Amino acid sequence: MMDFTSISDRGLVLLGCGKMGGAMLKGWLAKGLAPMSVSVVDPNPAPWLADTGVSVNGALPSDPAVIVVAVKPQMMAEAMPGQTGYGGGRTLFVSIAAGTRIATFEKMLGEGTPIVRAMPNTPAAIGRGITAIVGNAVASEAQVSLAEQLLAAVGQTVRLESEDQMDAVTAVSGSGPAYVFHLIETLAAAGEAEGLPAELALELARTTVAGAGALAMEAEEDPGQLRVNVTSPNGTTAAALEVLMDETRGFPALLKEAVHRAAERGRELGRQ
């Protein structure tokens, strides 16, 4: 059970309850957060919210402990004006809005507002995500720890040394699930090209990637050693890795360029 004392006393406001906001809410409730402590603000609330006991689009607490901003960046201008009155006080703002820098919130809410910026990823929807967080200068250790607890409801959390690392995090773990999904797609297509039925090729690819990921998490060896363990000299895996590990056209070059482009795009969005 998590320590939700401050939230129980003062309340939590969740702005946006889509896939990520909904996953977090379900995690909080499962870990013991009292439904009456939560106020959800969403223009199109999902039907399942009616069965949770949380307040939906009702009156908000006067001094909430936390406001979690889980709206899309393009909806920020519509969602945030109603919350500016909470700025500069005791309320902690936790944002999972991609590409929206802490400075943007400080302009809207005041520099005296405690803010934690977070970058989760889509496996959070099944409680297997990883979220990187960083607080501004005003956020206390207790507030950053509270944000960490809230985000731990959907997976692991890591703290960053500075916000400058967030674009690289976005490129690796935020966008990373899409890279893995594309690997599954292309691995299945390659299997089909070698004569496997499409459904069988997809099942083999999907289960192999999932199993390898689980092994990488649980094994004592690092991924490099796990790769060596699977690779017999002059065998089938070695033949494939000659292609995949090629420094000019294999994974090393492709992923380095892909992650760099994603990080650069994140920096561009942060300047807009």
PDB file of C-alpha atoms in Angstrom:
ATOM      1  CA  MET A   1       0.000   0.000   0.000  1.00  0.00           C
ATOM      2  CA  MET A   2       1.217   3.482  -0.797  1.00  0.00           C
ATOM      3  CA  ASP A   3       1.160   6.403   1.615  1.00  0.00           C
ATOM      4  CA  PHE A   4      -1.563   8.666   0.242  1.00  0.00           C
ATOM      5  CA  THR A   5      -2.039  10.655   3.475  1.00  0.00           C
ATOM      6  CA  SER A   6      -1.590  14.118   1.969  1.00  0.00           C
ATOM      7  CA  ILE A   7      -3.891  13.259  -0.930  1.00  0.00           C
ATOM      8  CA  SER A   8      -6.521  11.808   1.383  1.00  0.00           C
ATOM      9  CA  ASP A   9      -6.475  15.050   3.376  1.00  0.00           C
ATOM     10  CA  ARG A  10      -6.413  17.516   0.474  1.00  0.00           C
ATOM     11  CA  GLY A  11      -7.394  15.619  -2.676  1.00  0.00           C
ATOM     12  CA  LEU A  12      -5.977  14.937  -6.124  1.00  0.00           C
ATOM     13  CA  VAL A  13      -7.147  16.411  -9.434  1.00  0.00           C
ATOM     14  CA  LEU A  14      -6.605  14.423 -12.639  1.00  0.00           C
ATOM     15  CA  LEU A  15      -6.798  16.575 -15.769  1.00  0.00           C
ATOM     16  CA  GLY A  16      -7.505  14.156 -18.598  1.00  0.00           C
ATOM     17  CA  CYS A  17      -8.460  10.526 -18.165  1.00  0.00           C
ATOM     18  CA  GLY A  18      -7.554   8.933 -21.487  1.00  0.00           C
ATOM     19  CA  LYS A  19      -5.417   5.826 -21.845  1.00  0.00           C
ATOM     20  CA  MET A  20      -2.509   7.031 -19.725  1.00  0.00           C
ATOM     21  CA  GLY A  21      -4.571   8.998 -17.205  1.00  0.00           C
ATOM     22  CA  GLY A  22      -6.991   6.098 -16.912  1.00  0.00           C
ATOM     23  CA  ALA A  23      -4.159   3.599 -16.378  1.00  0.00           C
ATOM     24  CA  MET A  24      -2.762   5.756 -13.585  1.00  0.00           C
ATOM     25  CA  LEU A  25      -6.150   6.165 -11.936  1.00  0.00           C
ATOM     26  CA  LYS A  26      -6.779   2.416 -11.972  1.00  0.00           C
ATOM     27  CA  GLY A  27      -3.335   1.869 -10.473  1.00  0.00           C
ATOM     28  CA  TRP A  28      -3.920   4.400  -7.685  1.00  0.00           C
ATOM     29  CA  LEU A  29      -7.268   2.910  -6.746  1.00  0.00           C
ATOM     30  CA  ALA A  30      -5.815  -0.611  -6.792  1.00  0.00           C
ATOM     31  CA  LYS A  31      -3.059   0.525  -4.431  1.00  0.00           C
ATOM     32  CA  GLY A  32      -5.456   1.987  -1.911  1.00  0.00           C
ATOM     33  CA  LEU A  33      -6.176   5.598  -2.864  1.00  0.00           C
ATOM     34  CA  ALA A  34      -9.685   6.458  -1.681  1.00  0.00           C
ATOM     35  CA  PRO A  35     -11.980   7.226  -4.652  1.00  0.00           C
ATOM     36  CA  MET A  36     -13.508  10.217  -2.846  1.00  0.00           C
ATOM     37  CA  SER A  37     -10.054  11.823  -2.825  1.00  0.00           C
ATOM     38  CA  VAL A  38      -9.938  12.010  -6.633  1.00  0.00           C
ATOM     39  CA  SER A  39     -11.510  14.606  -8.915  1.00  0.00           C
ATOM     40  CA  VAL A  40     -11.368  13.883 -12.649  1.00  0.00           C
ATOM     41  CA  VAL A  41     -11.720  16.653 -15.220  1.00  0.00           C
ATOM     42  CA  ASP A  42     -12.347  15.347 -18.725  1.00  0.00           C
ATOM     43  CA  PRO A  43     -14.617  16.694 -21.484  1.00  0.00           C
ATOM     44  CA  ASN A  44     -15.464  13.169 -22.650  1.00  0.00           C
ATOM     45  CA  PRO A  45     -15.256  10.890 -19.603  1.00  0.00           C
ATOM     46  CA  ALA A  46     -15.159   7.150 -20.212  1.00  0.00           C
ATOM     47  CA  PRO A  47     -18.244   5.200 -19.039  1.00  0.00           C
ATOM     48  CA  TRP A  48     -16.179   3.031 -16.659  1.00  0.00           C
ATOM     49  CA  LEU A  49     -15.436   6.063 -14.483  1.00  0.00           C
ATOM     50  CA  ALA A  50     -19.034   5.996 -13.220  1.00  0.00           C
ATOM     51  CA  ASP A  51     -18.280   2.750 -11.363  1.00  0.00           C
ATOM     52  CA  THR A  52     -15.134   3.958  -9.595  1.00  0.00           C
ATOM     53  CA  GLY A  53     -16.605   6.358  -7.044  1.00  0.00           C
ATOM     54  CA  VAL A  54     -14.358   9.259  -8.110  1.00  0.00           C
ATOM     55  CA  SER A  55     -15.779  12.726  -8.768  1.00  0.00           C
ATOM     56  CA  VAL A  56     -16.096  13.420 -12.495  1.00  0.00           C
ATOM     57  CA  ASN A  57     -16.353  17.025 -13.709  1.00  0.00           C
ATOM     58  CA  GLY A  58     -17.627  18.165 -10.338  1.00  0.00           C
ATOM     59  CA  ALA A  59     -16.473  20.799  -7.865  1.00  0.00           C
ATOM     60  CA  LEU A  60     -12.712  20.696  -7.277  1.00  0.00           C
ATOM     61  CA  PRO A  61     -10.995  20.773  -3.878  1.00  0.00           C
ATOM     62  CA  SER A  62      -9.887  24.233  -2.738  1.00  0.00           C
ATOM     63  CA  ASP A  63      -6.292  23.207  -1.979  1.00  0.00           C
ATOM     64  CA  PRO A  64      -5.474  19.898  -3.705  1.00  0.00           C
ATOM     65  CA  ALA A  65      -2.224  18.171  -2.825  1.00  0.00           C
ATOM     66  CA  VAL A  66      -1.596  17.298  -6.482  1.00  0.00           C
ATOM     67  CA  ILE A  67      -2.884  18.182  -9.928  1.00  0.00           C
ATOM     68  CA  VAL A  68      -1.842  15.600 -12.513  1.00  0.00           C
ATOM     69  CA  VAL A  69      -1.816  17.008 -16.036  1.00  0.00           C
ATOM     70  CA  ALA A  70      -2.542  14.105 -18.386  1.00  0.00           C
ATOM     71  CA  VAL A  71      -3.925  15.966 -21.383  1.00  0.00           C
ATOM     72  CA  LYS A  72      -2.358  16.040 -24.836  1.00  0.00           C
ATOM     73  CA  PRO A  73      -0.052  19.032 -25.417  1.00  0.00           C
ATOM     74  CA  GLN A  74      -2.408  20.476 -28.029  1.00  0.00           C
ATOM     75  CA  MET A  75      -5.187  20.560 -25.405  1.00  0.00           C
ATOM     76  CA  MET A  76      -3.054  22.372 -22.835  1.00  0.00           C
ATOM     77  CA  ALA A  77      -4.358  25.842 -23.695  1.00  0.00           C
ATOM     78  CA  GLU A  78      -7.918  24.646 -23.082  1.00  0.00           C
ATOM     79  CA  ALA A  79      -7.255  22.630 -19.929  1.00  0.00           C
ATOM     80  CA  MET A  80      -4.833  24.792 -17.956  1.00  0.00           C
ATOM     81  CA  PRO A  81      -6.494  28.216 -17.576  1.00  0.00           C
ATOM     82  CA  GLY A  82      -8.943  26.850 -15.024  1.00  0.00           C
ATOM     83  CA  GLN A  83      -6.050  25.629 -12.862  1.00  0.00           C
ATOM     84  CA  THR A  84      -3.892  28.750 -12.737  1.00  0.00           C
ATOM     85  CA  GLY A  85      -5.440  29.764  -9.414  1.00  0.00           C
ATOM     86  CA  TYR A  86      -3.671  26.799  -7.798  1.00  0.00           C
ATOM     87  CA  GLY A  87      -0.270  28.065  -8.908  1.00  0.00           C
ATOM     88  CA  GLY A  88       2.271  29.515  -6.510  1.00  0.00           C
ATOM     89  CA  GLY A  89       0.919  27.636  -3.514  1.00  0.00           C
ATOM     90  CA  ARG A  90       1.110  24.215  -1.884  1.00  0.00           C
ATOM     91  CA  THR A  91      -0.340  22.311  -4.847  1.00  0.00           C
ATOM     92  CA  LEU A  92       2.119  20.112  -6.732  1.00  0.00           C
ATOM     93  CA  PHE A  93       1.645  19.922 -10.504  1.00  0.00           C
ATOM     94  CA  VAL A  94       2.725  16.643 -12.134  1.00  0.00           C
ATOM     95  CA  SER A  95       2.774  16.743 -15.933  1.00  0.00           C
ATOM     96  CA  ILE A  96       2.961  13.788 -18.307  1.00  0.00           C
ATOM     97  CA  ALA A  97       2.324  16.029 -21.320  1.00  0.00           C
ATOM     98  CA  ALA A  98       4.966  15.150 -23.914  1.00  0.00           C
ATOM     99  CA  GLY A  99       7.215  17.963 -25.070  1.00  0.00           C
ATOM    100  CA  THR A 100       5.891  20.542 -22.596  1.00  0.00           C
ATOM    101  CA  ARG A 101       8.789  21.953 -20.607  1.00  0.00           C
ATOM    102  CA  ILE A 102       8.720  22.973 -16.956  1.00  0.00           C
ATOM    103  CA  ALA A 103       9.309  26.601 -17.984  1.00  0.00           C
ATOM    104  CA  THR A 104       6.023  26.548 -19.911  1.00  0.00           C
ATOM    105  CA  PHE A 105       4.134  25.577 -16.755  1.00  0.00           C
ATOM    106  CA  GLU A 106       6.023  28.152 -14.711  1.00  0.00           C
ATOM    107  CA  LYS A 107       4.887  30.854 -17.135  1.00  0.00           C
ATOM    108  CA  MET A 108       1.275  29.747 -16.743  1.00  0.00           C
ATOM    109  CA  LEU A 109       1.320  29.050 -13.009  1.00  0.00           C
ATOM    110  CA  GLY A 110       4.100  31.207 -11.609  1.00  0.00           C
ATOM    111  CA  GLU A 111       7.721  30.403 -10.836  1.00  0.00           C
ATOM    112  CA  GLY A 112       6.825  29.622  -7.223  1.00  0.00           C
ATOM    113  CA  THR A 113       4.780  26.589  -8.267  1.00  0.00           C
ATOM    114  CA  PRO A 114       6.191  23.121  -7.477  1.00  0.00           C
ATOM    115  CA  ILE A 115       6.244  21.156 -10.739  1.00  0.00           C
ATOM    116  CA  VAL A 116       7.365  17.649 -11.646  1.00  0.00           C
ATOM    117  CA  ARG A 117       7.671  16.747 -15.306  1.00  0.00           C
ATOM    118  CA  ALA A 118       7.341  13.068 -16.180  1.00  0.00           C
ATOM    119  CA  MET A 119       7.719  10.929 -19.286  1.00  0.00           C
ATOM    120  CA  PRO A 120       5.936   7.558 -19.048  1.00  0.00           C
ATOM    121  CA  ASN A 121       5.590   5.102 -21.930  1.00  0.00           C
ATOM    122  CA  THR A 122       2.696   3.068 -23.284  1.00  0.00           C
ATOM    123  CA  PRO A 123       3.413  -0.211 -21.418  1.00  0.00           C
ATOM    124  CA  ALA A 124       2.158   1.757 -18.409  1.00  0.00           C
ATOM    125  CA  ALA A 125      -1.303   0.777 -19.662  1.00  0.00           C
ATOM    126  CA  ILE A 126      -0.608  -2.747 -18.352  1.00  0.00           C
ATOM    127  CA  GLY A 127       1.478  -1.683 -15.357  1.00  0.00           C
ATOM    128  CA  ARG A 128       4.797  -2.429 -17.124  1.00  0.00           C
ATOM    129  CA  GLY A 129       5.901   1.074 -18.010  1.00  0.00           C
ATOM    130  CA  ILE A 130       8.915   3.091 -17.013  1.00  0.00           C
ATOM    131  CA  THR A 131       8.622   6.783 -16.179  1.00  0.00           C
ATOM    132  CA  ALA A 132      11.425   9.321 -15.927  1.00  0.00           C
ATOM    133  CA  ILE A 133      10.786  12.314 -13.652  1.00  0.00           C
ATOM    134  CA  VAL A 134      12.438  15.608 -12.804  1.00  0.00           C
ATOM    135  CA  GLY A 135      11.253  18.389 -10.511  1.00  0.00           C
ATOM    136  CA  ASN A 136      11.790  22.130 -10.667  1.00  0.00           C
ATOM    137  CA  ALA A 137      13.725  24.063  -8.031  1.00  0.00           C
ATOM    138  CA  VAL A 138      10.579  24.703  -5.982  1.00  0.00           C
ATOM    139  CA  ALA A 139       9.474  21.066  -5.706  1.00  0.00           C
ATOM    140  CA  SER A 140      10.518  19.617  -2.338  1.00  0.00           C
ATOM    141  CA  GLU A 141      11.935  16.142  -1.860  1.00  0.00           C
ATOM    142  CA  ALA A 142       8.629  15.102  -0.293  1.00  0.00           C
ATOM    143  CA  GLN A 143       6.717  16.343  -3.338  1.00  0.00           C
ATOM    144  CA  VAL A 144       9.045  14.631  -5.812  1.00  0.00           C
ATOM    145  CA  SER A 145       8.706  11.441  -3.779  1.00  0.00           C
ATOM    146  CA  LEU A 146       4.914  11.773  -3.894  1.00  0.00           C
ATOM    147  CA  ALA A 147       5.048  12.154  -7.679  1.00  0.00           C
ATOM    148  CA  GLU A 148       7.280   9.089  -7.796  1.00  0.00           C
ATOM    149  CA  GLN A 149       4.735   7.103  -5.795  1.00  0.00           C
ATOM    150  CA  LEU A 150       1.893   8.143  -8.074  1.00  0.00           C
ATOM    151  CA  LEU A 151       3.794   7.223 -11.219  1.00  0.00           C
ATOM    152  CA  ALA A 152       5.006   3.942  -9.725  1.00  0.00           C
ATOM    153  CA  ALA A 153       1.390   2.790  -9.934  1.00  0.00           C
ATOM    154  CA  VAL A 154       1.998   2.048 -13.634  1.00  0.00           C
ATOM    155  CA  GLY A 155       5.546   0.676 -13.528  1.00  0.00           C
ATOM    156  CA  GLN A 156       9.099   1.632 -12.661  1.00  0.00           C
ATOM    157  CA  THR A 157      10.325   5.185 -12.126  1.00  0.00           C
ATOM    158  CA  VAL A 158      13.721   6.813 -12.549  1.00  0.00           C
ATOM    159  CA  ARG A 159      14.867  10.295 -11.566  1.00  0.00           C
ATOM    160  CA  LEU A 160      16.785  12.504 -13.977  1.00  0.00           C
ATOM    161  CA  GLU A 161      19.627  14.806 -13.039  1.00  0.00           C
ATOM    162  CA  SER A 162      18.231  17.623 -15.176  1.00  0.00           C
ATOM    163  CA  GLU A 163      15.363  18.366 -17.549  1.00  0.00           C
ATOM    164  CA  ASP A 164      17.875  18.485 -20.419  1.00  0.00           C
ATOM    165  CA  GLN A 165      17.921  14.671 -20.297  1.00  0.00           C
ATOM    166  CA  MET A 166      14.199  14.435 -20.977  1.00  0.00           C
ATOM    167  CA  ASP A 167      14.458  14.613 -24.776  1.00  0.00           C
ATOM    168  CA  ALA A 168      16.871  11.676 -24.819  1.00  0.00           C
ATOM    169  CA  VAL A 169      14.578   9.760 -22.445  1.00  0.00           C
ATOM    170  CA  THR A 170      11.652  10.484 -24.757  1.00  0.00           C
ATOM    171  CA  ALA A 171      13.639   9.150 -27.700  1.00  0.00           C
ATOM    172  CA  VAL A 172      14.654   5.948 -25.892  1.00  0.00           C
ATOM    173  CA  SER A 173      11.777   4.883 -23.624  1.00  0.00           C
ATOM    174  CA  GLY A 174       8.951   7.219 -24.631  1.00  0.00           C
ATOM    175  CA  SER A 175       9.143   6.410 -28.339  1.00  0.00           C
ATOM    176  CA  GLY A 176      10.919   3.083 -27.805  1.00  0.00           C
ATOM    177  CA  PRO A 177       7.801   0.872 -27.684  1.00  0.00           C
ATOM    178  CA  ALA A 178       7.064   1.886 -31.283  1.00  0.00           C
ATOM    179  CA  TYR A 179      10.512   0.669 -32.309  1.00  0.00           C
ATOM    180  CA  VAL A 180       9.820  -2.691 -30.669  1.00  0.00           C
ATOM    181  CA  PHE A 181       6.388  -2.975 -32.273  1.00  0.00           C
ATOM    182  CA  HIS A 182       7.995  -2.291 -35.652  1.00  0.00           C
ATOM    183  CA  LEU A 183      10.581  -4.990 -34.920  1.00  0.00           C
ATOM    184  CA  ILE A 184       7.728  -7.449 -34.341  1.00  0.00           C
ATOM    185  CA  GLU A 185       6.086  -6.370 -37.601  1.00  0.00           C
ATOM    186  CA  THR A 186       9.245  -6.723 -39.654  1.00  0.00           C
ATOM    187  CA  LEU A 187      10.343  -9.972 -38.013  1.00  0.00           C
ATOM    188  CA  ALA A 188       6.939 -11.491 -38.769  1.00  0.00           C
ATOM    189  CA  ALA A 189       7.088 -10.230 -42.362  1.00  0.00           C
ATOM    190  CA  ALA A 190      10.550 -11.770 -42.767  1.00  0.00           C
ATOM    191  CA  GLY A 191       9.269 -15.084 -41.457  1.00  0.00           C
ATOM    192  CA  GLU A 192       6.368 -14.946 -43.886  1.00  0.00           C
ATOM    193  CA  ALA A 193       8.825 -14.263 -46.709  1.00  0.00           C
ATOM    194  CA  GLU A 194      10.620 -17.506 -45.743  1.00  0.00           C
ATOM    195  CA  GLY A 195       7.412 -19.477 -46.174  1.00  0.00           C
ATOM    196  CA  LEU A 196       5.620 -19.311 -42.824  1.00  0.00           C
ATOM    197  CA  PRO A 197       1.863 -18.637 -42.675  1.00  0.00           C
ATOM    198  CA  ALA A 198       1.221 -15.015 -41.691  1.00  0.00           C
ATOM    199  CA  GLU A 199      -0.546 -15.820 -38.417  1.00  0.00           C
ATOM    200  CA  LEU A 200       2.164 -18.258 -37.323  1.00  0.00           C
ATOM    201  CA  ALA A 201       4.947 -15.821 -38.224  1.00  0.00           C
ATOM    202  CA  LEU A 202       3.286 -13.078 -36.174  1.00  0.00           C
ATOM    203  CA  GLU A 203       2.747 -15.379 -33.193  1.00  0.00           C
ATOM    204  CA  LEU A 204       6.387 -16.473 -33.276  1.00  0.00           C
ATOM    205  CA  ALA A 205       7.681 -12.910 -33.597  1.00  0.00           C
ATOM    206  CA  ARG A 206       5.423 -11.424 -30.923  1.00  0.00           C
ATOM    207  CA  THR A 207       6.075 -14.171 -28.369  1.00  0.00           C
ATOM    208  CA  THR A 208       9.818 -14.214 -29.064  1.00  0.00           C
ATOM    209  CA  VAL A 209      10.171 -10.463 -28.496  1.00  0.00           C
ATOM    210  CA  ALA A 210       8.038 -10.585 -25.341  1.00  0.00           C
ATOM    211  CA  GLY A 211       9.941 -13.567 -23.959  1.00  0.00           C
ATOM    212  CA  ALA A 212      13.345 -12.093 -24.763  1.00  0.00           C
ATOM    213  CA  GLY A 213      12.357  -8.845 -23.051  1.00  0.00           C
ATOM    214  CA  ALA A 214      11.213 -10.702 -19.944  1.00  0.00           C
ATOM    215  CA  LEU A 215      14.466 -12.696 -19.889  1.00  0.00           C
ATOM    216  CA  ALA A 216      16.510  -9.496 -20.247  1.00  0.00           C
ATOM    217  CA  MET A 217      14.722  -8.086 -17.193  1.00  0.00           C
ATOM    218  CA  GLU A 218      15.154 -11.172 -15.016  1.00  0.00           C
ATOM    219  CA  ALA A 219      18.557 -12.549 -16.019  1.00  0.00           C
ATOM    220  CA  GLU A 220      21.709 -11.640 -14.118  1.00  0.00           C
ATOM    221  CA  GLU A 221      23.678 -11.292 -17.364  1.00  0.00           C
ATOM    222  CA  ASP A 222      23.569  -8.065 -19.361  1.00  0.00           C
ATOM    223  CA  PRO A 223      21.927  -8.046 -22.830  1.00  0.00           C
ATOM    224  CA  GLY A 224      25.302  -8.398 -24.563  1.00  0.00           C
ATOM    225  CA  GLN A 225      26.043 -11.633 -22.713  1.00  0.00           C
ATOM    226  CA  LEU A 226      22.528 -12.940 -23.327  1.00  0.00           C
ATOM    227  CA  ARG A 227      23.120 -12.359 -27.040  1.00  0.00           C
ATOM    228  CA  VAL A 228      26.394 -14.292 -26.856  1.00  0.00           C
ATOM    229  CA  ASN A 229      24.638 -17.132 -25.045  1.00  0.00           C
ATOM    230  CA  VAL A 230      22.272 -17.591 -27.987  1.00  0.00           C
ATOM    231  CA  THR A 231      24.967 -17.341 -30.647  1.00  0.00           C
ATOM    232  CA  SER A 232      26.782 -20.530 -31.627  1.00  0.00           C
ATOM    233  CA  PRO A 233      29.946 -20.022 -33.725  1.00  0.00           C
ATOM    234  CA  ASN A 234      29.144 -20.265 -37.437  1.00  0.00           C
ATOM    235  CA  GLY A 235      25.513 -21.023 -36.614  1.00  0.00           C
ATOM    236  CA  THR A 236      22.229 -19.549 -37.793  1.00  0.00           C
ATOM    237  CA  THR A 237      22.146 -16.749 -35.210  1.00  0.00           C
ATOM    238  CA  ALA A 238      25.711 -15.736 -36.063  1.00  0.00           C
ATOM    239  CA  ALA A 239      24.769 -15.530 -39.730  1.00  0.00           C
ATOM    240  CA  ALA A 240      21.860 -13.219 -38.944  1.00  0.00           C
ATOM    241  CA  LEU A 241      23.875 -11.062 -36.553  1.00  0.00           C
ATOM    242  CA  GLU A 242      26.480 -10.417 -39.258  1.00  0.00           C
ATOM    243  CA  VAL A 243      23.727  -8.384 -40.940  1.00  0.00           C
ATOM    244  CA  LEU A 244      22.081  -6.867 -37.873  1.00  0.00           C
ATOM    245  CA  MET A 245      25.331  -5.807 -36.200  1.00  0.00           C
ATOM    246  CA  ASP A 246      26.871  -4.268 -39.302  1.00  0.00           C
ATOM    247  CA  GLU A 247      28.160  -0.833 -38.244  1.00  0.00           C
ATOM    248  CA  THR A 248      26.972   0.913 -41.403  1.00  0.00           C
ATOM    249  CA  ARG A 249      23.620  -0.698 -42.223  1.00  0.00           C
ATOM    250  CA  GLY A 250      22.636  -2.695 -39.151  1.00  0.00           C
ATOM    251  CA  PHE A 251      21.039  -1.924 -35.789  1.00  0.00           C
ATOM    252  CA  PRO A 252      23.947   0.164 -34.397  1.00  0.00           C
ATOM    253  CA  ALA A 253      23.714   2.791 -37.141  1.00  0.00           C
ATOM    254  CA  LEU A 254      19.934   2.669 -37.584  1.00  0.00           C
ATOM    255  CA  LEU A 255      19.010   2.961 -33.916  1.00  0.00           C
ATOM    256  CA  LYS A 256      21.588   5.641 -33.227  1.00  0.00           C
ATOM    257  CA  GLU A 257      20.161   7.746 -36.037  1.00  0.00           C
ATOM    258  CA  ALA A 258      16.548   6.997 -35.071  1.00  0.00           C
ATOM    259  CA  VAL A 259      17.042   7.934 -31.414  1.00  0.00           C
ATOM    260  CA  HIS A 260      18.943  11.082 -32.398  1.00  0.00           C
ATOM    261  CA  ARG A 261      16.156  12.194 -34.734  1.00  0.00           C
ATOM    262  CA  ALA A 262      13.526  11.565 -32.077  1.00  0.00           C
ATOM    263  CA  ALA A 263      15.531  13.520 -29.494  1.00  0.00           C
ATOM    264  CA  GLU A 264      16.044  16.418 -31.903  1.00  0.00           C
ATOM    265  CA  ARG A 265      12.332  16.501 -32.669  1.00  0.00           C
ATOM    266  CA  GLY A 266      11.628  16.616 -28.942  1.00  0.00           C
ATOM    267  CA  ARG A 267      13.942  19.610 -28.595  1.00  0.00           C
ATOM    268  CA  GLU A 268      12.157  21.333 -31.499  1.00  0.00           C
ATOM    269  CA  LEU A 269       8.751  20.761 -29.935  1.00  0.00           C
ATOM    270  CA  GLY A 270      10.009  22.114 -26.626  1.00  0.00           C
ATOM    271  CA  ARG A 271      10.980  25.380 -28.315  1.00  0.00           C
ATOM    272  CA  GLN A 272       7.592  25.889 -29.942  1.00  0.00           C
TER     273      GLN A 272
END
